[in-house]
């Protein structure tokens, strides 16, 4: 037991690629090198081999040899190409480790996430949600050791080879991701905005192609707010109440409501309480449902929504995916906010939801609903 040591052999973590094979997260092996001069069959040949392949300073290494040290440690780190000629050379010992590397640097990093350096496991983003797929199975070996603690391979050592983790090809497109991020940066400057999100997806399949997020204060770990930060969608939600009206046949192409010339005191209860609703673009006369969508009339949508039962409006919003995660396999995805109809103030809440208020949706939920 004093002469042997059991060593865990780390397994390479699987890579993450975009849909076209562009690497977004890869694991690279690197090595430290130990030299036992008394084990070298030809000290001069070993010296030259180290200098030529590792780029080590010849005078500095020569001083180590001249000092007649029993063990010389070269930290490096050195890559696999550098140490390949050293493999199997008696007296030269390689100590391998792995390091996670992101070739595209900050591209899609809130989505890709990162790993816990202490445990080499996923800590955020897709690195976390896909951790069980990306993580390999470590191996094991038994080495002999001398009184100084140096390890030597034993001919009869037990070995269980490590098994690398699986690679994963994502639906993301690195080129579109770069366009989305640059476009978002430009838009924030032009509009003097503090934050924003961009979602690209294929409406035929639901595949997410690019996801860009920027926050006013990002800190060390920017959030993937396309998944995590719900907001009130406003007029973009009017189509879903329109869908409920059409499905339940509460309107036809000729139905129209008075647009109140841009301001309406909507009754909200039997006691005579009212709520003032404004239109950003006042309309005269009446508006059909199609016209209400065209001019984005809050007043017309509030009036049309009164034709729906709360349960009908709720079920349509729910069936479009609001109030539930999208199942996109992203950790910490918000389900958004959609109250059950038994918690509504019927007249008030129906109008609010028709105008895109009293509901919280994520950018991915909204894009998916439109798709």
Coordinates of C-alpha atoms in Angstrom, one line a residue:
X1 CA 0.0 0.0 0.0
X2 CA 2.9 2.4 0.7
X3 CA 4.4 1.7 -2.8
X4 CA 1.2 2.1 -4.8
X5 CA -1.3 4.9 -5.5
X6 CA -4.7 4.7 -7.1
X7 CA -5.3 7.5 -9.6
X8 CA -8.5 8.7 -11.2
X9 CA -8.1 9.3 -15.0
X10 CA -10.2 12.2 -16.1
X11 CA -12.6 11.8 -19.0
X12 CA -12.8 14.3 -21.8
X13 CA -16.0 16.4 -21.7
X14 CA -18.1 16.3 -24.8
X15 CA -18.1 19.3 -27.2
X16 CA -20.9 21.7 -28.2
X17 CA -21.3 22.5 -31.9
X18 CA -23.6 24.8 -33.8
X19 CA -25.9 23.3 -36.5
X20 CA -23.1 23.6 -39.1
X21 CA -20.4 22.0 -37.0
X22 CA -18.8 25.2 -35.7
X23 CA -17.3 24.5 -32.2
X24 CA -18.9 26.6 -29.4
X25 CA -17.4 24.7 -26.5
X26 CA -14.6 22.1 -26.6
X27 CA -12.3 20.4 -24.1
X28 CA -8.6 20.5 -24.8
X29 CA -6.1 18.2 -23.2
X30 CA -2.9 19.7 -21.8
X31 CA 0.1 18.2 -20.0
X32 CA 2.7 18.8 -17.4
X33 CA 6.0 16.9 -17.8
X34 CA 8.2 15.2 -15.2
X35 CA 11.7 14.0 -15.9
X36 CA 13.6 11.4 -13.9
X37 CA 17.2 11.8 -15.3
X38 CA 18.4 8.5 -13.8
X39 CA 15.8 6.6 -15.8
X40 CA 16.8 8.1 -19.2
X41 CA 18.6 5.7 -21.4
X42 CA 20.4 8.5 -23.2
X43 CA 20.5 11.8 -21.2
X44 CA 21.6 14.0 -24.1
X45 CA 19.0 12.6 -26.5
X46 CA 16.3 13.1 -23.8
X47 CA 17.5 16.7 -23.2
X48 CA 17.3 17.5 -26.9
X49 CA 13.9 15.9 -27.2
X50 CA 12.6 18.1 -24.4
X51 CA 14.1 21.3 -25.8
X52 CA 12.9 20.8 -29.4
X53 CA 9.4 19.8 -28.6
X54 CA 8.5 21.7 -25.5
X55 CA 10.2 25.0 -26.4
X56 CA 11.9 24.9 -23.0
X57 CA 14.9 27.2 -22.5
X58 CA 18.0 25.0 -23.1
X59 CA 20.2 26.8 -20.6
X60 CA 17.6 26.7 -17.8
X61 CA 16.9 23.0 -18.5
X62 CA 20.7 22.3 -18.6
X63 CA 21.1 23.8 -15.1
X64 CA 18.4 21.5 -13.8
X65 CA 20.3 18.5 -15.2
X66 CA 23.7 19.7 -14.0
X67 CA 22.2 20.0 -10.5
X68 CA 21.8 16.2 -10.6
X69 CA 18.2 16.4 -9.4
X70 CA 16.3 13.2 -9.2
X71 CA 13.1 14.8 -10.5
X72 CA 12.7 17.8 -12.9
X73 CA 9.2 19.2 -13.2
X74 CA 8.2 21.2 -16.3
X75 CA 4.8 22.8 -15.7
X76 CA 4.0 24.0 -19.2
X77 CA 1.1 23.5 -19.8
X78 CA 1.9 21.7 -23.0
X79 CA -0.5 20.6 -25.7
X80 CA -1.0 17.1 -27.2
X81 CA 1.1 17.9 -30.3
X82 CA 4.1 19.0 -28.2
X83 CA 4.1 15.9 -26.0
X84 CA 3.4 13.3 -28.7
X85 CA 7.1 12.6 -29.4
X86 CA 7.7 12.2 -25.7
X87 CA 5.1 9.4 -25.2
X88 CA 6.7 6.1 -24.2
X89 CA 10.1 7.5 -23.6
X90 CA 11.6 5.9 -20.5
X91 CA 12.2 8.6 -17.8
X92 CA 9.8 11.1 -19.2
X93 CA 6.4 11.1 -17.4
X94 CA 3.3 12.9 -18.6
X95 CA 0.6 14.2 -16.3
X96 CA -2.5 15.1 -18.4
X97 CA -5.4 17.4 -17.5
X98 CA -8.4 18.9 -19.4
X99 CA -9.5 22.5 -19.8
X100 CA -12.8 23.8 -21.2
X101 CA -12.3 26.2 -24.0
X102 CA -14.8 28.5 -25.9
X103 CA -13.4 29.2 -29.4
X104 CA -16.0 31.8 -30.2
X105 CA -15.3 33.6 -26.9
X106 CA -18.4 35.6 -25.8
X107 CA -20.7 34.4 -28.7
X108 CA -23.9 33.0 -27.2
X109 CA -22.2 32.6 -23.8
X110 CA -25.3 33.3 -21.7
X111 CA -26.9 30.4 -23.6
X112 CA -23.9 28.1 -23.7
X113 CA -23.2 28.8 -20.0
X114 CA -20.1 27.5 -18.2
X115 CA -18.7 24.9 -15.9
X116 CA -17.8 24.7 -12.3
X117 CA -14.0 24.7 -12.3
X118 CA -13.8 22.8 -9.0
X119 CA -15.9 19.9 -10.1
X120 CA -15.6 20.2 -13.9
X121 CA -19.4 19.9 -14.2
X122 CA -21.9 22.2 -15.8
X123 CA -22.8 25.3 -13.7
X124 CA -25.1 27.3 -16.0
X125 CA -26.8 27.4 -19.4
X126 CA -26.6 24.4 -21.8
X127 CA -23.4 23.2 -20.0
X128 CA -25.7 22.6 -17.0
X129 CA -28.8 21.2 -18.8
X130 CA -26.8 18.9 -21.0
X131 CA -24.3 17.9 -18.2
X132 CA -25.3 14.3 -18.0
X133 CA -24.8 13.9 -21.8
X134 CA -21.5 15.9 -22.0
X135 CA -19.9 14.3 -18.9
X136 CA -17.8 11.2 -19.6
X137 CA -16.9 8.3 -17.3
X138 CA -13.5 8.6 -15.5
X139 CA -11.0 5.8 -15.6
X140 CA -8.7 4.5 -13.0
X141 CA -5.0 3.4 -12.8
X142 CA -2.6 2.1 -10.2
X143 CA 0.9 3.5 -10.1
X144 CA 4.0 2.6 -8.1
X145 CA 5.6 5.4 -6.1
X146 CA 9.0 5.9 -4.5
X147 CA 9.9 7.5 -1.2
X148 CA 9.8 11.0 -2.7
X149 CA 6.2 10.4 -3.9
X150 CA 7.1 10.2 -7.6
X151 CA 4.8 8.0 -9.6
X152 CA 6.0 5.2 -12.0
X153 CA 4.0 3.1 -14.3
X154 CA 3.7 -0.5 -13.1
X155 CA 3.6 -3.3 -15.6
X156 CA 0.9 -5.0 -13.7
X157 CA -1.2 -1.9 -12.9
X158 CA -4.9 -2.1 -13.0
X159 CA -6.4 0.2 -15.6
X160 CA -9.9 1.3 -16.5
X161 CA -9.8 3.5 -19.5
X162 CA -11.8 6.8 -19.3
X163 CA -14.8 7.1 -21.6
X164 CA -15.2 10.5 -23.2
X165 CA -18.5 12.4 -23.0
X166 CA -20.9 12.7 -25.9
X167 CA -20.7 15.7 -28.3
X168 CA -23.9 17.6 -28.9
X169 CA -24.9 19.5 -32.0
X170 CA -27.2 22.4 -31.2
X171 CA -29.9 24.1 -33.3
X172 CA -28.0 27.4 -32.9
X173 CA -26.4 28.9 -36.0
X174 CA -23.2 30.7 -35.1
X175 CA -23.4 33.1 -38.1
X176 CA -27.0 34.1 -37.3
X177 CA -26.0 34.4 -33.6
X178 CA -23.3 36.9 -34.5
X179 CA -25.8 38.9 -36.7
X180 CA -28.3 38.9 -33.9
X181 CA -25.9 40.0 -31.2
X182 CA -24.4 42.8 -33.4
X183 CA -27.9 43.9 -34.5
X184 CA -29.0 44.1 -30.9
X185 CA -26.0 46.1 -29.9
X186 CA -26.6 48.6 -32.7
X187 CA -30.3 48.9 -31.8
X188 CA -29.6 49.6 -28.2
X189 CA -27.3 52.4 -29.2
X190 CA -29.7 53.9 -31.7
X191 CA -32.7 53.7 -29.5
X192 CA -30.8 54.6 -26.3
X193 CA -32.3 51.5 -24.7
X194 CA -30.9 49.8 -21.6
X195 CA -31.6 46.2 -22.5
X196 CA -33.1 44.0 -25.2
X197 CA -33.4 40.5 -26.6
X198 CA -33.5 38.9 -30.0
X199 CA -34.9 35.4 -30.9
X200 CA -34.5 33.7 -34.3
X201 CA -36.4 30.5 -34.8
X202 CA -37.6 28.3 -37.6
X203 CA -41.5 28.5 -37.4
X204 CA -41.9 25.2 -39.2
X205 CA -39.9 23.2 -36.6
X206 CA -39.5 25.5 -33.6
X207 CA -35.7 25.1 -33.8
X208 CA -34.0 28.0 -32.0
X209 CA -31.4 29.5 -34.3
X210 CA -30.1 32.5 -32.4
X211 CA -30.7 34.0 -29.0
X212 CA -29.2 37.3 -28.0
X213 CA -29.6 39.2 -24.7
X214 CA -28.3 42.4 -23.3
X215 CA -29.0 43.8 -19.8
X216 CA -28.3 47.3 -18.4
X217 CA -26.1 45.7 -15.6
X218 CA -24.8 42.4 -16.7
X219 CA -22.2 41.7 -14.1
X220 CA -19.7 38.8 -14.5
X221 CA -22.4 36.4 -15.7
X222 CA -24.9 37.9 -18.2
X223 CA -28.3 36.4 -18.0
X224 CA -30.0 34.6 -20.9
X225 CA -33.0 36.9 -20.5
X226 CA -34.6 35.4 -23.6
X227 CA -35.5 32.5 -21.3
X228 CA -35.4 34.0 -17.8
X229 CA -37.0 37.5 -17.8
X230 CA -40.7 37.7 -18.4
X231 CA -42.2 41.1 -19.5
X232 CA -45.6 42.5 -20.4
X233 CA -46.0 41.9 -24.1
X234 CA -48.4 44.8 -24.8
X235 CA -49.8 45.0 -28.2
X236 CA -47.9 41.9 -29.5
X237 CA -50.4 39.8 -27.4
X238 CA -53.5 41.2 -29.2
X239 CA -53.4 38.4 -31.8
X240 CA -54.0 35.7 -29.2
X241 CA -57.3 37.3 -27.9
X242 CA -58.2 37.7 -31.6
X243 CA -57.6 34.0 -32.1
X244 CA -59.9 33.1 -29.2
X245 CA -62.6 35.3 -30.7
X246 CA -62.3 33.6 -34.1
X247 CA -62.1 30.1 -32.7
X248 CA -65.3 30.6 -30.6
X249 CA -67.0 32.4 -33.5
X250 CA -67.7 35.5 -31.4
X251 CA -66.9 37.8 -34.4
X252 CA -67.1 37.7 -38.2
X253 CA -65.7 40.0 -40.9
X254 CA -68.5 42.5 -40.6
X255 CA -68.6 42.9 -36.8
X256 CA -67.4 46.3 -35.7
X257 CA -67.2 48.3 -32.5
X258 CA -67.0 52.1 -31.9
X259 CA -63.5 53.3 -31.4
X260 CA -64.5 56.2 -29.1
X261 CA -62.2 58.6 -31.0
X262 CA -59.2 57.4 -29.0
X263 CA -60.4 57.5 -25.4
X264 CA -63.0 55.4 -23.5
X265 CA -64.2 55.2 -20.0
X266 CA -64.7 51.4 -19.7
X267 CA -67.1 50.3 -17.0
X268 CA -65.5 47.7 -14.7
X269 CA -68.2 46.9 -12.2
X270 CA -71.9 47.4 -11.4
X271 CA -71.1 50.2 -9.0
X272 CA -70.2 52.5 -11.8
X273 CA -66.4 52.3 -11.5
X274 CA -64.6 53.0 -14.8
X275 CA -61.2 52.6 -16.3
X276 CA -59.8 55.0 -18.9
X277 CA -58.4 53.3 -22.0
X278 CA -56.4 55.3 -24.6
X279 CA -55.4 54.5 -28.2
X280 CA -52.0 55.7 -29.3
X281 CA -53.5 56.2 -32.8
X282 CA -57.1 57.5 -32.3
X283 CA -59.6 56.2 -34.8
X284 CA -62.9 57.7 -35.7
X285 CA -66.0 55.6 -36.3
X286 CA -66.1 51.8 -36.0
X287 CA -63.4 49.2 -36.3
X288 CA -63.7 45.5 -37.3
X289 CA -61.4 43.0 -35.6
X290 CA -59.0 43.1 -38.5
X291 CA -58.9 46.9 -38.4
X292 CA -58.4 46.8 -34.6
X293 CA -55.3 44.7 -35.1
X294 CA -54.1 46.8 -38.0
X295 CA -54.2 50.1 -36.0
X296 CA -53.5 48.3 -32.7
X297 CA -56.5 49.7 -31.0
X298 CA -56.7 49.1 -27.2
X299 CA -60.3 50.3 -27.1
X300 CA -61.6 48.0 -29.8
X301 CA -59.7 44.9 -28.4
X302 CA -61.1 45.6 -24.9
X303 CA -64.6 45.8 -26.3
X304 CA -64.2 42.6 -28.3
X305 CA -62.7 40.7 -25.4
X306 CA -66.0 41.2 -23.4
X307 CA -67.5 38.6 -25.8
X308 CA -65.3 35.9 -24.3
X309 CA -65.7 34.0 -21.1
X310 CA -62.6 34.3 -18.9
X311 CA -62.1 30.5 -19.3
X312 CA -62.1 30.8 -23.1
X313 CA -59.6 33.6 -23.1
X314 CA -57.4 31.9 -20.5
X315 CA -57.4 28.6 -22.4
X316 CA -56.4 30.2 -25.6
X317 CA -53.4 32.0 -24.0
X318 CA -52.4 28.8 -22.2
X319 CA -52.6 26.7 -25.4
X320 CA -50.3 29.2 -27.2
X321 CA -47.8 28.3 -24.5
X322 CA -48.0 31.2 -22.0
X323 CA -47.7 30.4 -18.3
X324 CA -45.7 27.2 -19.0
X325 CA -42.0 26.5 -20.0
X326 CA -41.3 26.0 -23.7
X327 CA -39.5 22.6 -23.0
X328 CA -36.4 24.0 -24.7
X329 CA -34.2 22.2 -22.2
X330 CA -32.7 25.5 -20.8
X331 CA -32.2 25.6 -17.0
X332 CA -33.9 28.3 -15.0
X333 CA -36.4 29.0 -17.8
X334 CA -39.2 31.1 -16.5
X335 CA -42.8 29.9 -17.0
X336 CA -43.9 33.5 -17.2
X337 CA -47.1 34.6 -15.5
X338 CA -50.7 33.8 -16.4
X339 CA -53.2 33.9 -13.6
X340 CA -56.0 31.3 -13.5
X341 CA -59.4 32.8 -14.5
X342 CA -60.8 32.3 -11.0
X343 CA -58.4 35.0 -9.8
X344 CA -59.5 37.5 -12.5
X345 CA -61.5 40.6 -12.1
X346 CA -63.6 39.5 -15.1
X347 CA -64.2 42.8 -17.0
X348 CA -61.0 44.4 -16.0
X349 CA -58.6 41.4 -16.5
X350 CA -60.2 40.4 -19.9
X351 CA -59.5 43.9 -21.3
X352 CA -56.0 43.9 -19.8
X353 CA -55.0 40.6 -21.3
X354 CA -56.5 41.7 -24.7
X355 CA -54.1 44.6 -24.6
X356 CA -51.1 42.6 -23.4
X357 CA -51.1 43.5 -19.7
X358 CA -51.4 41.4 -16.5
X359 CA -49.5 38.7 -18.3
X360 CA -45.7 38.0 -18.2
X361 CA -44.1 36.3 -21.2
X362 CA -40.4 35.5 -22.1
X363 CA -39.1 36.5 -25.5
X364 CA -38.8 32.8 -26.4
X365 CA -42.4 32.1 -25.4
X366 CA -43.6 35.0 -27.5
X367 CA -41.6 34.0 -30.6
X368 CA -42.8 30.4 -30.2
X369 CA -46.4 31.5 -29.9
X370 CA -46.2 33.5 -33.1
X371 CA -44.5 30.5 -34.8

